[in-house]
Short mmCIF file of C-alpha atoms and ligand atoms in Angstrom, two decimals:
data_model
loop_
_atom_site.label_atom_id
_atom_site.label_comp_id
_atom_site.label_asym_id
_atom_site.label_seq_id
_atom_site.Cartn_x
_atom_site.Cartn_y
_atom_site.Cartn_z
CA MET M 1 56.68 113.46 -74.69
CA ASN M 2 58.01 116.99 -75.64
CA SER M 3 56.92 119.02 -73.16
CA ALA M 4 59.06 118.77 -70.29
CA VAL M 5 58.14 118.31 -67.01
CA SER M 6 58.61 121.73 -64.70
CA ARG M 7 60.99 122.55 -62.11
CA ASP M 8 57.77 122.37 -59.62
CA GLN M 9 56.61 119.22 -60.44
CA THR M 10 56.46 116.75 -57.87
CA ALA M 11 54.94 112.87 -58.02
CA PRO M 12 53.54 112.77 -54.88
CA GLY M 13 52.37 109.61 -52.86
CA LEU M 14 55.53 107.71 -54.35
CA SER M 15 57.91 106.16 -52.29
CA VAL M 16 60.84 104.91 -54.50
CA ALA M 17 63.32 101.87 -53.77
CA ASN M 18 65.53 101.68 -56.64
CA LEU M 19 67.49 98.00 -56.70
CA ILE M 20 70.69 98.49 -58.73
CA LEU M 21 71.16 94.81 -59.23
CA GLU M 22 73.92 95.24 -62.03
CA PRO M 23 76.29 98.14 -63.15
CA SER M 24 74.47 101.05 -63.80
CA SER M 25 75.48 105.04 -63.92
CA ARG M 26 73.00 106.36 -66.54
CA THR M 27 69.69 104.83 -65.23
CA ARG M 28 70.38 105.10 -61.64
CA CYS M 29 71.83 108.81 -61.69
CA SER M 30 68.99 109.75 -63.47
CA PHE M 31 66.15 107.92 -61.88
CA GLU M 32 68.09 109.05 -58.63
CA LEU M 33 67.87 113.19 -59.51
CA ALA M 34 64.05 113.03 -61.32
CA GLU M 35 62.97 111.40 -57.80
CA GLN M 36 65.04 113.94 -56.05
CA ARG M 37 63.72 116.87 -58.35
CA LEU M 38 60.42 115.44 -57.92
CA GLN M 39 60.53 115.81 -54.17
CA VAL M 40 60.28 111.57 -53.81
CA GLU M 41 60.93 109.58 -50.94
CA HIS M 42 63.60 107.27 -52.49
CA LEU M 43 66.81 105.05 -51.50
CA THR M 44 69.24 103.12 -53.31
CA ILE M 45 70.26 99.19 -52.80
CA ILE M 46 73.02 98.72 -55.28
CA GLU M 47 75.28 95.71 -53.80
CA GLY M 48 75.25 94.63 -49.81
CA SER M 49 71.95 94.29 -49.76
CA SER M 50 70.73 90.77 -47.87
CA ILE M 51 70.50 89.48 -51.03
CA ILE M 52 74.13 88.36 -50.99
CA LYS M 53 73.63 86.87 -47.82
CA GLY M 54 70.74 84.37 -50.00
CA GLU M 55 67.89 87.02 -49.02
CA THR M 56 65.50 86.21 -52.41
CA LEU M 57 64.60 89.45 -54.41
CA THR M 58 60.65 89.18 -53.59
CA ASP M 59 61.71 89.04 -49.68
CA THR M 60 64.06 92.25 -50.30
CA ALA M 61 60.84 93.93 -51.77
CA ARG M 62 58.21 92.63 -48.90
CA THR M 63 60.99 94.01 -46.47
CA LEU M 64 61.11 97.70 -48.04
CA ALA M 65 57.25 97.94 -48.85
CA ALA M 66 56.55 96.74 -45.21
CA MET M 67 58.49 99.99 -44.35
CA GLY M 68 56.31 101.85 -46.93
CA VAL M 69 57.99 101.48 -50.21
CA ASN M 70 55.40 100.89 -53.17
CA THR M 71 57.63 101.85 -56.37
CA PHE M 72 60.55 99.51 -57.33
CA VAL M 73 63.05 100.38 -60.70
CA LEU M 74 64.70 97.17 -61.07
CA ARG M 75 67.83 96.75 -62.76
CA HIS M 76 68.82 93.19 -63.12
CA PRO M 77 70.65 90.57 -65.44
CA ASP M 78 67.83 88.09 -65.71
CA VAL M 79 65.40 88.55 -68.66
CA GLY M 80 61.83 89.54 -67.38
CA ALA M 81 62.67 89.60 -63.52
CA PRO M 82 60.42 93.02 -63.26
CA GLU M 83 57.54 90.73 -64.81
CA ARG M 84 58.01 88.21 -61.67
CA LEU M 85 58.64 90.83 -58.99
CA ALA M 86 55.73 92.36 -60.32
CA SER M 87 53.38 89.44 -59.86
CA ALA M 88 54.77 88.81 -56.74
CA MET M 89 54.03 92.46 -55.36
CA GLY M 90 50.68 92.47 -56.37
CA GLY M 91 49.52 96.52 -55.82
CA ALA M 92 53.46 97.88 -56.05
CA HIS M 93 54.97 99.49 -59.34
CA VAL M 94 57.59 97.90 -60.57
CA VAL M 95 59.77 99.83 -63.43
CA ASN M 96 61.71 97.73 -65.33
CA ALA M 97 65.26 99.57 -65.63
CA GLY M 98 66.94 97.36 -67.79
CA ASP M 99 66.63 93.13 -67.20
CA GLY M 100 69.54 91.18 -69.04
CA ALA M 101 69.10 90.89 -72.42
CA GLY M 102 65.74 91.62 -72.63
CA GLU M 103 64.03 95.09 -72.68
CA HIS M 104 64.85 98.81 -71.49
CA PRO M 105 61.77 100.47 -71.87
CA THR M 106 63.35 104.21 -70.03
CA GLN M 107 66.05 103.85 -72.41
CA GLY M 108 63.98 103.58 -75.24
CA LEU M 109 62.13 106.17 -74.80
CA LEU M 110 64.62 108.53 -74.31
CA ASP M 111 66.00 107.81 -77.41
CA LEU M 112 63.01 108.77 -78.72
CA LEU M 113 62.20 112.09 -77.19
CA THR M 114 66.24 113.02 -78.29
CA LEU M 115 65.52 111.74 -81.83
CA ARG M 116 61.97 113.54 -81.62
CA ARG M 117 63.25 117.08 -80.30
CA TYR M 118 66.59 116.64 -83.22
CA TRP M 119 63.75 115.89 -86.20
CA GLY M 120 60.65 117.32 -84.62
CA SER M 121 58.95 113.14 -85.60
CA ILE M 122 59.95 110.20 -85.89
CA GLU M 123 57.29 108.84 -88.42
CA GLY M 124 59.25 108.19 -91.61
CA ARG M 125 62.55 108.20 -90.75
CA THR M 126 64.96 105.38 -90.43
CA VAL M 127 67.63 104.65 -87.48
CA LEU M 128 70.46 102.01 -88.30
CA ILE M 129 71.35 100.21 -85.07
CA VAL M 130 74.83 98.89 -84.79
CA GLY M 131 76.88 96.28 -82.82
CA ASP M 132 76.09 93.86 -80.87
CA ILE M 133 72.45 93.51 -81.40
CA VAL M 134 71.32 90.48 -80.52
CA HIS M 135 72.16 90.63 -76.35
CA SER M 136 71.74 94.08 -76.93
CA ARG M 137 68.18 95.02 -74.90
CA VAL M 138 68.56 98.67 -75.79
CA ALA M 139 68.28 97.52 -79.79
CA ARG M 140 64.99 95.68 -78.22
CA SER M 141 63.42 98.56 -76.91
CA ASN M 142 64.06 100.91 -79.60
CA TYR M 143 62.74 98.52 -82.34
CA HIS M 144 59.79 98.98 -80.34
CA GLY M 145 59.49 102.42 -79.53
CA LEU M 146 60.58 103.60 -83.22
CA THR M 147 57.91 101.32 -85.37
CA THR M 148 55.23 101.93 -83.17
CA LEU M 149 56.18 105.61 -84.31
CA GLY M 150 56.84 105.28 -87.70
CA GLY M 151 60.15 104.93 -87.87
CA SER M 152 62.35 101.84 -89.09
CA VAL M 153 65.04 100.11 -88.21
CA MET M 154 67.82 98.59 -89.80
CA PHE M 155 70.20 95.99 -87.37
CA CYS M 156 73.49 95.82 -88.82
CA GLY M 157 76.61 93.51 -86.95
CA PRO M 158 79.08 90.61 -87.07
CA GLU M 159 76.90 87.82 -88.21
CA SER M 160 77.00 86.26 -84.75
CA LEU M 161 75.77 89.18 -83.09
CA LEU M 162 72.69 89.42 -84.89
CA PRO M 163 69.27 88.26 -84.50
CA LEU M 164 66.72 86.05 -85.97
CA PRO M 165 64.61 88.13 -87.92
CA ASP M 166 61.67 86.20 -85.97
CA GLU M 167 62.07 88.45 -83.36
CA PHE M 168 61.87 91.79 -85.71
CA PRO M 169 59.65 91.08 -88.41
CA GLU M 170 59.77 94.66 -89.78
CA ALA M 171 63.54 95.14 -89.52
CA LYS M 172 66.05 95.33 -91.70
CA ILE M 173 69.23 93.17 -91.10
CA SER M 174 72.42 93.34 -93.02
CA SER M 175 76.15 92.38 -91.98
CA ASP M 176 77.19 95.31 -94.45
CA LEU M 177 77.38 98.94 -92.88
CA ASP M 178 78.96 101.06 -95.63
CA ALA M 179 75.69 100.04 -97.44
CA ALA M 180 73.00 100.71 -94.59
CA LEU M 181 75.33 103.64 -93.36
CA GLU M 182 74.16 105.31 -96.63
CA ARG M 183 70.62 103.89 -96.16
CA CYS M 184 70.03 105.96 -92.96
CA ASP M 185 68.60 109.12 -91.27
CA ALA M 186 70.61 108.57 -88.07
CA VAL M 187 72.88 105.43 -86.29
CA MET M 188 73.01 104.16 -83.21
CA ALA M 189 76.30 102.64 -82.05
CA LEU M 190 76.15 99.67 -79.27
CA ARG M 191 78.57 98.60 -77.06
CA ILE M 192 79.39 94.05 -77.44
CA GLN M 193 78.23 92.82 -74.16
CA ARG M 194 80.98 91.16 -73.49
CA GLU M 195 78.92 89.96 -69.87
CA ARG M 196 76.42 88.80 -71.90
CA LEU M 197 78.47 86.33 -74.58
CA ALA M 198 78.34 82.62 -73.32
CA HIS M 199 81.74 80.14 -73.91
CA ASP M 200 80.40 79.15 -77.45
CA GLU M 201 79.51 82.58 -78.92
CA VAL M 202 82.15 83.61 -81.49
CA CYS M 203 82.13 87.35 -80.95
CA PRO M 204 85.44 89.79 -82.53
CA ASP M 205 88.19 91.25 -81.11
CA GLY M 206 87.86 94.92 -80.14
CA GLU M 207 90.59 96.43 -82.69
CA THR M 208 88.41 94.02 -85.76
CA PHE M 209 85.46 95.38 -84.78
CA ARG M 210 86.24 98.73 -85.20
CA ARG M 211 87.44 97.74 -88.39
CA GLN M 212 84.23 96.19 -89.53
CA TYR M 213 81.74 98.11 -87.53
CA GLY M 214 83.71 100.75 -85.51
CA LEU M 215 82.17 104.43 -86.68
CA THR M 216 85.64 105.27 -87.56
CA VAL M 217 86.02 109.35 -88.97
CA ASP M 218 86.96 107.85 -92.25
CA ARG M 219 83.48 106.22 -92.09
CA VAL M 220 81.67 108.90 -89.95
CA THR M 221 83.43 111.45 -93.17
CA ARG M 222 81.57 110.00 -95.97
CA LEU M 223 78.01 109.89 -93.82
CA ARG M 224 75.33 112.44 -95.04
CA SER M 225 76.29 116.09 -92.44
CA ASP M 226 72.66 115.83 -91.11
CA VAL M 227 72.37 112.11 -90.00
CA PRO M 228 73.04 112.10 -85.88
CA ILE M 229 74.96 109.53 -84.27
CA LEU M 230 73.54 108.08 -80.80
CA HIS M 231 75.32 105.88 -78.09
CA PRO M 232 73.23 104.92 -75.01
CA GLY M 233 76.43 104.53 -72.93
CA PRO M 234 78.59 103.37 -71.98
CA PHE M 235 80.61 103.29 -74.65
CA ASN M 236 84.25 102.09 -75.36
CA ARG M 237 86.68 105.06 -77.61
CA ASP M 238 88.01 103.29 -80.07
CA VAL M 239 86.10 100.50 -80.48
CA GLU M 240 82.65 100.92 -81.61
CA VAL M 241 82.74 104.77 -81.51
CA ASP M 242 86.20 106.52 -82.91
CA SER M 243 87.15 109.58 -79.86
CA ALA M 244 87.36 111.97 -82.24
CA VAL M 245 84.01 111.09 -83.07
CA ALA M 246 82.65 110.43 -80.02
CA ASP M 247 83.88 114.35 -78.88
CA SER M 248 82.19 115.83 -82.19
CA ASP M 249 78.93 117.29 -82.95
CA ARG M 250 78.12 114.89 -84.67
CA THR M 251 76.45 113.15 -81.94
CA LEU M 252 73.36 113.20 -79.87
CA ILE M 253 75.16 111.23 -76.77
CA TRP M 254 75.24 113.96 -74.31
CA SER M 255 71.63 115.08 -75.87
CA GLN M 256 70.07 111.57 -75.03
CA VAL M 257 71.55 112.05 -71.12
CA THR M 258 69.76 114.70 -70.40
CA ALA M 259 66.76 113.64 -72.15
CA GLY M 260 67.21 110.52 -69.55
CA VAL M 261 65.93 112.49 -66.30
CA ALA M 262 63.22 114.26 -68.35
CA ILE M 263 61.88 110.61 -69.07
CA ARG M 264 62.25 108.83 -66.28
CA MET M 265 60.21 112.42 -64.21
CA ALA M 266 57.39 111.92 -66.79
CA LEU M 267 57.48 108.31 -66.04
CA LEU M 268 57.14 108.79 -62.18
CA VAL M 269 54.42 111.69 -62.09
CA ARG M 270 52.70 109.25 -64.50
CA LEU M 271 52.82 106.42 -61.72
CA SER M 272 52.10 108.98 -59.33
CA GLU M 273 48.62 110.28 -61.08
CA VAL M 274 47.79 106.73 -61.70
CA ARG M 275 47.77 106.32 -57.76
CA ARG M 276 45.72 108.68 -57.38
CA GLU M 277 43.31 107.20 -60.36
CA LEU M 278 43.55 104.47 -58.39
CA GLY M 279 42.79 105.82 -54.79
CA LEU M 280 46.16 103.92 -53.50
CA ALA M 281 47.27 105.39 -49.72
CA ALA M 282 50.11 107.49 -49.81
CA PRO M 283 53.21 105.88 -47.32
N1 LIG R 1 72.43 103.34 -71.09
C1 LIG R 1 72.66 103.24 -69.97
O1 LIG R 1 71.43 101.78 -69.27
O2 LIG R 1 73.42 102.84 -69.09
P1 LIG R 1 73.87 102.49 -67.87
O3 LIG R 1 74.21 101.07 -67.83
O4 LIG R 1 74.63 103.34 -66.95
O5 LIG R 1 72.46 102.94 -66.68
#
C-alpha cells in the first residue's frame, strides 16, 4: 500500500457507475477523481434516478450493464446491499462504498495507509476508536484491517453506543475515555450517527457527548505528543472534536482524505488487472 499509483497509470477495461444512494462527499468525490485520473469511463448517480420511481437497484444496475457498465461502486443505507447486488449481477464488479452500519472497506484501507505512512508499520500499535461504535461501518472496517496487520483496537464511548464484545473478540471495550487515552498510540474520533438511531436508542446530546467523549483541547493537551488524531469525516466541530484540535497539526484528517484517492485508484487498477487476468471483455 505504500507504493503510490503513478500519475500516468490507467485502468483499461473498466466502465464504472458510482451509485451513491446515501449522502457522501469524500467517498464519492475521491472515487470520481480516481476514475478521472486513471482515464476510466464513469458516471455517477446520486439521486433523481429511476429508483425513486420504483425501479429496483438491480434493475437500475442491469440497465447500466446493458450500456456497457461493468463495475458498480455502491454507497447504500442498507447493510449487505453490495453483496446482494453482486449476487444479482454475476460478472460485474461491485465495490462497497459504505453500506449502512455494515462496512466501509475503502475507508478502512485509507486509514491503514495513513497510519502506515505515519508510523512505517501498524504492527504492535494500539488505535483507540471513540464515539458511536455500534452504528459505525468505519469502526468495523478499521477493526478488521488493524488486527489483520498486527495492531490492536480499543473502542470507547457511551454504554448505549458500544458494541457487544462477541462481534469484536480482539478489541478492548470501555467507557472510560481518559484511561483509554493513556494507553493508545493513535485516536480516531467518530461522529454520532443520529440518522441510524432507532426510536428507543439512548444517545447523549452534543454538549454532553463533548464533555464525556469529545477530543477537547484539555484532553488533547494531556495526550502523549506523538499520538495522532484521526477522523473519517464528516466531523462535527466542538462535538466529537474541538475546533482548535481539528485545525491543529495533531490531526491526520486531511492526510486521510488525500490517501482516499490513492486507495481508490489502487483498487481500480487491481480490478482492471483482474478483468484482464480473467479474459473479460472491455465495454
Ligand atoms: N468518510 C466518509 O465515508 O465520508 P463521506 O460520507 O463524505 O463519503
